[in-house]
Every structure is written in C-alpha cells, then in structure tokens.
Short mmCIF file of C-alpha atoms (C1' of nucleotides) in Angstrom, two decimals:
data_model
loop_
_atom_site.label_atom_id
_atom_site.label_comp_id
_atom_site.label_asym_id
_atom_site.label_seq_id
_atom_site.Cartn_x
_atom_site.Cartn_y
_atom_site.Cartn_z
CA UNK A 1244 -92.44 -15.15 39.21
CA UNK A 1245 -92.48 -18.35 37.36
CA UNK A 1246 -89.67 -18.79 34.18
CA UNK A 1247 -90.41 -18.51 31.08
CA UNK A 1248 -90.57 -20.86 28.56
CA UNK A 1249 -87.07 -21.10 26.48
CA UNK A 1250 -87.61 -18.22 23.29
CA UNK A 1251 -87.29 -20.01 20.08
CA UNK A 1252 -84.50 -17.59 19.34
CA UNK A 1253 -81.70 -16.26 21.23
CA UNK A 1254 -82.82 -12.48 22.96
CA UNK A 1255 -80.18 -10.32 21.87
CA UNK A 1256 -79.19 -9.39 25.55
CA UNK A 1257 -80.27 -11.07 29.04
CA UNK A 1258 -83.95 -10.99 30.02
CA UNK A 1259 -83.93 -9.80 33.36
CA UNK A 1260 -88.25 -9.94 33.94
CA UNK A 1261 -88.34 -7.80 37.14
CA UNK A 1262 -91.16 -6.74 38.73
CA UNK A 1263 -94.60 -5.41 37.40
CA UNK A 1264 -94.54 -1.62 37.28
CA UNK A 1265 -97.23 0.48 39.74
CA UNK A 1266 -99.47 2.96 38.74
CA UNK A 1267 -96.89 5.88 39.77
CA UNK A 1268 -95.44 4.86 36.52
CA UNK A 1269 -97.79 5.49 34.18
CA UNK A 1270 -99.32 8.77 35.82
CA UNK A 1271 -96.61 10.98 34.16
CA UNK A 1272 -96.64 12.75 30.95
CA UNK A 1273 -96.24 10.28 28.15
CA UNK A 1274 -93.35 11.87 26.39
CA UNK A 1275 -91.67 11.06 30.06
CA UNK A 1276 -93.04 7.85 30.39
CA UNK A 1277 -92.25 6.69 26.60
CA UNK A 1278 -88.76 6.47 26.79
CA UNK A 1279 -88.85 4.96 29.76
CA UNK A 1280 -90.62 1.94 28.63
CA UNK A 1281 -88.24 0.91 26.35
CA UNK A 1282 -86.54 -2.47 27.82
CA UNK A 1283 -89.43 -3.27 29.69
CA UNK A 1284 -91.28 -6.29 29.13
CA UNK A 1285 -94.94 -6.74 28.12
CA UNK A 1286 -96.35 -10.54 29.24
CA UNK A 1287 -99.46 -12.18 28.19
CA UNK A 1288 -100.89 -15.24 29.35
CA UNK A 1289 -103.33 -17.07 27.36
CA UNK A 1290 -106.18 -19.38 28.62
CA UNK A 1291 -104.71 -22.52 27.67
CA UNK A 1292 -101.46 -21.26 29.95
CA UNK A 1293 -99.08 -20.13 27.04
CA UNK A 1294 -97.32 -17.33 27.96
CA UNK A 1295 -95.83 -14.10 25.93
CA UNK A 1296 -93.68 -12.02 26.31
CA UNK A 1297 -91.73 -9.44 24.42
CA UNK A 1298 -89.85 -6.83 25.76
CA UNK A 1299 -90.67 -2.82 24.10
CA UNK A 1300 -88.26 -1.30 21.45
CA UNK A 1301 -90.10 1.28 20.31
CA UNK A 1302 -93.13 3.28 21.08
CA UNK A 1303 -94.74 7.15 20.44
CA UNK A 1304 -95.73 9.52 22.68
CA UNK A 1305 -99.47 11.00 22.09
CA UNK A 1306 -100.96 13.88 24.26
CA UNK A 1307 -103.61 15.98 24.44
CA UNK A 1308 -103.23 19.59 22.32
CA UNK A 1309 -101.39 17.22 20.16
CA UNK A 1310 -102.88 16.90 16.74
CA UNK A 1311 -101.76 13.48 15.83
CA UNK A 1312 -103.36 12.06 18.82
CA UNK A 1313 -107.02 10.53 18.99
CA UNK A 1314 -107.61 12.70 22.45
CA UNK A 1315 -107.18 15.72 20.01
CA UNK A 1316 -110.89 16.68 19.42
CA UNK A 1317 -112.45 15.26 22.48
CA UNK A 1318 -113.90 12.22 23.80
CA UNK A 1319 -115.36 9.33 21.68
CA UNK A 1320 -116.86 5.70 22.19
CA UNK A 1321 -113.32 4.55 20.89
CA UNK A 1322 -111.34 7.05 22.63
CA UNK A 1323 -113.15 6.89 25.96
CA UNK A 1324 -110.50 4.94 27.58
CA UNK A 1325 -107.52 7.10 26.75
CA UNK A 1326 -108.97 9.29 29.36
CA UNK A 1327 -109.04 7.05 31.90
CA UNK A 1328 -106.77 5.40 34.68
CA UNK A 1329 -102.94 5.77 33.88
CA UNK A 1330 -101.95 2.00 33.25
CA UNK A 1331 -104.60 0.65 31.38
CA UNK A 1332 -104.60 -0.77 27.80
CA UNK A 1333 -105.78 1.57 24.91
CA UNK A 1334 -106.84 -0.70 22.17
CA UNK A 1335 -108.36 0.64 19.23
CA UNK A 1336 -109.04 -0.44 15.34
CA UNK A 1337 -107.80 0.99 12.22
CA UNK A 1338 -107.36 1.05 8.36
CA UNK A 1339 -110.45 -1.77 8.73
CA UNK A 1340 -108.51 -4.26 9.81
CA UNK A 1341 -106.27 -3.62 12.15
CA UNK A 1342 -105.81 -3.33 16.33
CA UNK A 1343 -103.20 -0.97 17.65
CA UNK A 1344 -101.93 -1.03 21.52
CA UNK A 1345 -101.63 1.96 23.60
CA UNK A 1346 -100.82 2.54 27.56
CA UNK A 1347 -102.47 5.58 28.89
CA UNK A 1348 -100.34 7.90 30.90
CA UNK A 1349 -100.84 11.09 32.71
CA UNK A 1350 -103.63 11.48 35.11
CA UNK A 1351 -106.97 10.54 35.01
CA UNK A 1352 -108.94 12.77 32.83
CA UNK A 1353 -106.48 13.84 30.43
CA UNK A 1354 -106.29 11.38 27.28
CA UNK A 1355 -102.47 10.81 26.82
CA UNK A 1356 -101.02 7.81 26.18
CA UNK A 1357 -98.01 6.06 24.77
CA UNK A 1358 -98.41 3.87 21.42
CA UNK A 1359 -96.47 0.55 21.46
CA UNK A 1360 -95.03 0.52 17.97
CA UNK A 1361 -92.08 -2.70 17.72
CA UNK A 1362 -90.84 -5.27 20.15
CA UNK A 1363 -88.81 -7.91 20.31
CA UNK A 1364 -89.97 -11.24 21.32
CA UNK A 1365 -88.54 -13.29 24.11
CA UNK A 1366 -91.22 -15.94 24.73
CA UNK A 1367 -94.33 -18.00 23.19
CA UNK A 1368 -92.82 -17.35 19.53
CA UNK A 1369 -94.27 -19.94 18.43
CA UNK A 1370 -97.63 -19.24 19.33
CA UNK A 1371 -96.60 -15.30 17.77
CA UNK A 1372 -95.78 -16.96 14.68
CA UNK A 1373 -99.54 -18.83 14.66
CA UNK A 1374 -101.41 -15.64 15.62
CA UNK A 1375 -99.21 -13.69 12.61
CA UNK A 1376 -99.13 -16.10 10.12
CA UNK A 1377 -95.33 -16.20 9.70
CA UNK A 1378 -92.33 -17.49 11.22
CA UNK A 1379 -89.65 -14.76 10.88
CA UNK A 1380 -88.91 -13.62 14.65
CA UNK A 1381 -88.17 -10.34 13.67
CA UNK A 1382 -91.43 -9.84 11.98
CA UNK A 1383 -93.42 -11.06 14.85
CA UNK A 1384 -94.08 -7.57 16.52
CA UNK A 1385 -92.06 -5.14 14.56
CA UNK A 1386 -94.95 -2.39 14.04
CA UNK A 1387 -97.96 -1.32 16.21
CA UNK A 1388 -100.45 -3.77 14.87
CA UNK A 1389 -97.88 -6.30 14.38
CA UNK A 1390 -97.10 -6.60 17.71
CA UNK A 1391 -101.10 -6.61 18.70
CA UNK A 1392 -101.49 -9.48 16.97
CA UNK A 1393 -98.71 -11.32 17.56
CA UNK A 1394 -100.37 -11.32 21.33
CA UNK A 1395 -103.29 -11.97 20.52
CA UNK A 1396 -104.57 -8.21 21.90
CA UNK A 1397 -108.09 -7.25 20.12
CA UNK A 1398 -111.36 -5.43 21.43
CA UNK A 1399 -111.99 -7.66 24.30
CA UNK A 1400 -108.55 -5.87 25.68
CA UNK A 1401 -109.60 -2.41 25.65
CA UNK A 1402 -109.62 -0.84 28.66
CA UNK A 1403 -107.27 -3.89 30.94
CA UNK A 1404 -105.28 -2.37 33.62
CA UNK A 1405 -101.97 -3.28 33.05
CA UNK A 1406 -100.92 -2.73 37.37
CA UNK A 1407 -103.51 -5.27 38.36
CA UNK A 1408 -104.64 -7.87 35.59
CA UNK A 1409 -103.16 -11.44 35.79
CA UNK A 1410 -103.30 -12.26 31.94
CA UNK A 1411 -102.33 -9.02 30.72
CA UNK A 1412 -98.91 -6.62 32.51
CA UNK A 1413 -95.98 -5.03 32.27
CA UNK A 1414 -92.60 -5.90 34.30
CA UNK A 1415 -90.04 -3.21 34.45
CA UNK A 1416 -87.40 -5.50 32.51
CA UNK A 1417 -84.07 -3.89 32.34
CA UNK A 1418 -84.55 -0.51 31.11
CA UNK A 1419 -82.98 0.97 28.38
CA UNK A 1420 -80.03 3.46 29.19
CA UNK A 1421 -80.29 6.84 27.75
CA UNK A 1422 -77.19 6.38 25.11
CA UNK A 1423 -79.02 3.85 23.59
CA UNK A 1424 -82.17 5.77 23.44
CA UNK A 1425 -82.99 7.47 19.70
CA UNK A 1426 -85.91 9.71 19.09
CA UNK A 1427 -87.64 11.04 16.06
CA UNK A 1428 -90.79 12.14 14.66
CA UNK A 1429 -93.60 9.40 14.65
CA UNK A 1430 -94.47 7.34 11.88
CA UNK A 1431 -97.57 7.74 10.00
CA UNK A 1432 -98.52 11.20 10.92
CA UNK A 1433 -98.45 14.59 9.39
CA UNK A 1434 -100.03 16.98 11.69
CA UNK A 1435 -97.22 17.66 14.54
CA UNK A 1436 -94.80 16.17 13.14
CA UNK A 1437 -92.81 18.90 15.09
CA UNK A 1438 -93.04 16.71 18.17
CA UNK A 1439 -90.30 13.98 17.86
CA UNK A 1440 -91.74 11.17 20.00
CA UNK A 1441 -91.14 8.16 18.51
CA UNK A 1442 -88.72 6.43 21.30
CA UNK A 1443 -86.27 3.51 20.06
CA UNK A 1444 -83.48 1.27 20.89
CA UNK A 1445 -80.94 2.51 18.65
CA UNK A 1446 -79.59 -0.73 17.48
CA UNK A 1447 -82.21 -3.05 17.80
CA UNK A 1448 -83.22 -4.96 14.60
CA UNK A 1449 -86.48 -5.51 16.19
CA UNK A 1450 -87.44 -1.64 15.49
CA UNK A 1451 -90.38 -1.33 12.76
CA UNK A 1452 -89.04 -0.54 9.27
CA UNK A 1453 -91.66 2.24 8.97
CA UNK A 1454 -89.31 5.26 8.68
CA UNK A 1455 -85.71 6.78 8.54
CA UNK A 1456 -83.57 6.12 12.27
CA UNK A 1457 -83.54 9.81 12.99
CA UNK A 1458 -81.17 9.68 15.51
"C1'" DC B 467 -84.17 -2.71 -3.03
"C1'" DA B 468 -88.67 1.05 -3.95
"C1'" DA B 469 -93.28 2.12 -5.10
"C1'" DT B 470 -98.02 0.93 -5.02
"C1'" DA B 471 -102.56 -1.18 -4.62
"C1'" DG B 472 -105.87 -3.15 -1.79
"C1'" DA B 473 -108.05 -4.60 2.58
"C1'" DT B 474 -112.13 -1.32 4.87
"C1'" DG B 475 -114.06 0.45 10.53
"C1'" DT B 476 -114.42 4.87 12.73
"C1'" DC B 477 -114.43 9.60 12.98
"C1'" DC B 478 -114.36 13.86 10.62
"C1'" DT B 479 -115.93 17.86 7.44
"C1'" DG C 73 -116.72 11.62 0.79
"C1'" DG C 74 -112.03 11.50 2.73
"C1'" DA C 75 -108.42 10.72 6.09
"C1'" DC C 76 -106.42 7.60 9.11
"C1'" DA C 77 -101.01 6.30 14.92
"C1'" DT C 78 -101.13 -0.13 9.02
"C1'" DC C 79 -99.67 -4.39 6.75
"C1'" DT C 80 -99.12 -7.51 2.91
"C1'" DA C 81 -98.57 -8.95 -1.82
"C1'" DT C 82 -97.16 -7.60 -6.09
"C1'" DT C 83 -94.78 -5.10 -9.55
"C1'" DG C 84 -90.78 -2.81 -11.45
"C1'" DG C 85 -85.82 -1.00 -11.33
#
DNA sequence: CAATAGATGTCCT
DNA sequence: GGACATCTATTGG
C-alpha cells in the first residue's frame, strides 16, 4: 500500500504496516485474539483523504458468560452487532457522551469481542489532535474513547467490517512478542474481575493511565 | 501527585 | 432510580 504521511512524532519502534488481517483472525476466542492484536495497526481514511493510523497497545477481552461484557444478558439494539461477523467494528455509546471501539471475535452468533482500550499514534496526528481537542501525542488515544475519537469513529461506524472496508481496517503491523505482553484485570469493571484480560505492551507510554500495570 | 464532581444515553431492576 | 467497558477540569495535599 501507499506510505504514510510522516507522524508528527517519532513511533517509538519501526512501523512495519503489513498486510490487512482476514477473517480467520478474528473468528477465535477473544481472549486468543486480544493479545494478538497488540502491534497491529488500525488505519482510517477520511473523506477529504487524511489518513490515520495508530498501531494497538492495549485492549480487553469480553465474552459471552462473562459478566462484564454487554453480550452478558442477551441481545439488544446496541449490542446486536457483537453477535455478528468476526471482524466487524462494535461501536457503542456510554457515560452520555462517549463512543467506545470494539472488534468482534469468535464465530458468528456468539457476542464476543475485544475492546480497543490505548494506542499509539503513528499517522494523521494532527488531525487526532483536532478531533481531541489537544496536542499531547500521548493523550491522543490513550483510553477506549480516547482513541475513538481521536479517529473520528462514532455511530455511523457500527457494524464496518474491518476485512473488507476501504476507509476503515486493520493491518497485521508487527506483532507484539509474548515477553513484552502484560495482562491484568480490565479497567472499569467489577463483576469478573477474576478474568485478567486486559492485554498491554509492557513498556509502552502510550498504555491508558486507568489502572495499576499488573504485570 | 490523588480525589472528586460533572457531563448524561442506554439498559437494567 | 441506579449502574455503567469514561474523560476532563478542578480542588487539595
């Protein structure tokens, strides 16, 4: 594909893009698919032609059976597409103002999905900083609805497949290796908080400041 | 630094 | 009515 723009900032390692992940990927369980997603690179390209891109530092696992997760008690309106297609974009809105970003996993049906929580930004930060209202790279998409707005993602996004848009995808990026893979329990919740989901690059200053690095 | 108040849709009991 | 997969501004140590 096409290079990106130069990032306002230096990335703190290469950016090695890749190629856009297939469906395969995402039709696995989504504690097996979150960790995997970490290093991988989320693009967006807006109408005028800007493109974004970040590439995924931390993210939570949600499942069905789990009680944290919105696929918990059954279908809704909001939750409708969490049960869908593996690869497509969960979007939903919360605390009344804000959009959170999810990728459903598993296979179609059975309303798991994996929340995308911090990232760290590697093109377009400019047009991040607009959409957020502040300059500070690190604060661009450091936290679930942070990094929804920093691209821009709202309603109109619910429901994209991720394997087959053009303005909306994922390219597998250069992966995180295991070592520098952390885990803990998610942020924000306190039913399951036996399940320690929450996926992150260890050292990454790009991870959300929500809670203690439980390594 | 830490704690807290306030913004307020959607789903739940 | 209350909880919620949150963020920001403000206040106080």
């Amino acid at each position: 594909m096409a290079a990106l723009e130069a990032p306002t900032v230096p990335p703190q390692g290469p950016v090695r893009l890749g190629r856009r992940l297939p469906r395969s990927f995402f039709a696995r369980p989504s504690t097996a698919v979150g960790p995997e997603l970490l290093g991988r690179v989320l693009v967006r390209e807006l109408p005028d032609g800007t493109r974004l891109a970040a590439r995924l530092v931390e993210v939570e696992a949600y499942q069905e059976g789990d009680p944290a997760s919105h696929s918990f008690r059954g279908r809704t309106p909001r939750n409708e597409v969490m049960f869908g297609r593996p690869g497509h974009l969960y979007v939903y809105f919360t605390y009344g103002m804000h959009f959170c970003s999810n990728i459903v996993t598993g296979s179609n049906g059975e309303g798991s999905a994996v929340l995308l929580r911090a990232a760290e930004p590697i093109a377009g930060l400019e047009v991040m900083a607009d959409h957020r209202g502040l300059e500070t790279p690190r604060l661009l998409c450091s936290g679930p609805a942070r990094f929804t707005q920093a691209f821009g993602i709202g309603r109109p996004d619910n429901g994209t497949d991720l394997v087959r848009s053009q303005s909306l995808y994922l390219l597998s990026g250069e992966p995180a290796p295991a070592r520098a893979i952390a885990r803990s329990t998610r942020v924000g919740v306190t039913v399951g908080v036996e399940r320690r989901w929450r996926f992150f690059v260890r050292e990454s200053p790009f991870v959300s400041p929500g809670r203690p690095a439980t390594g």
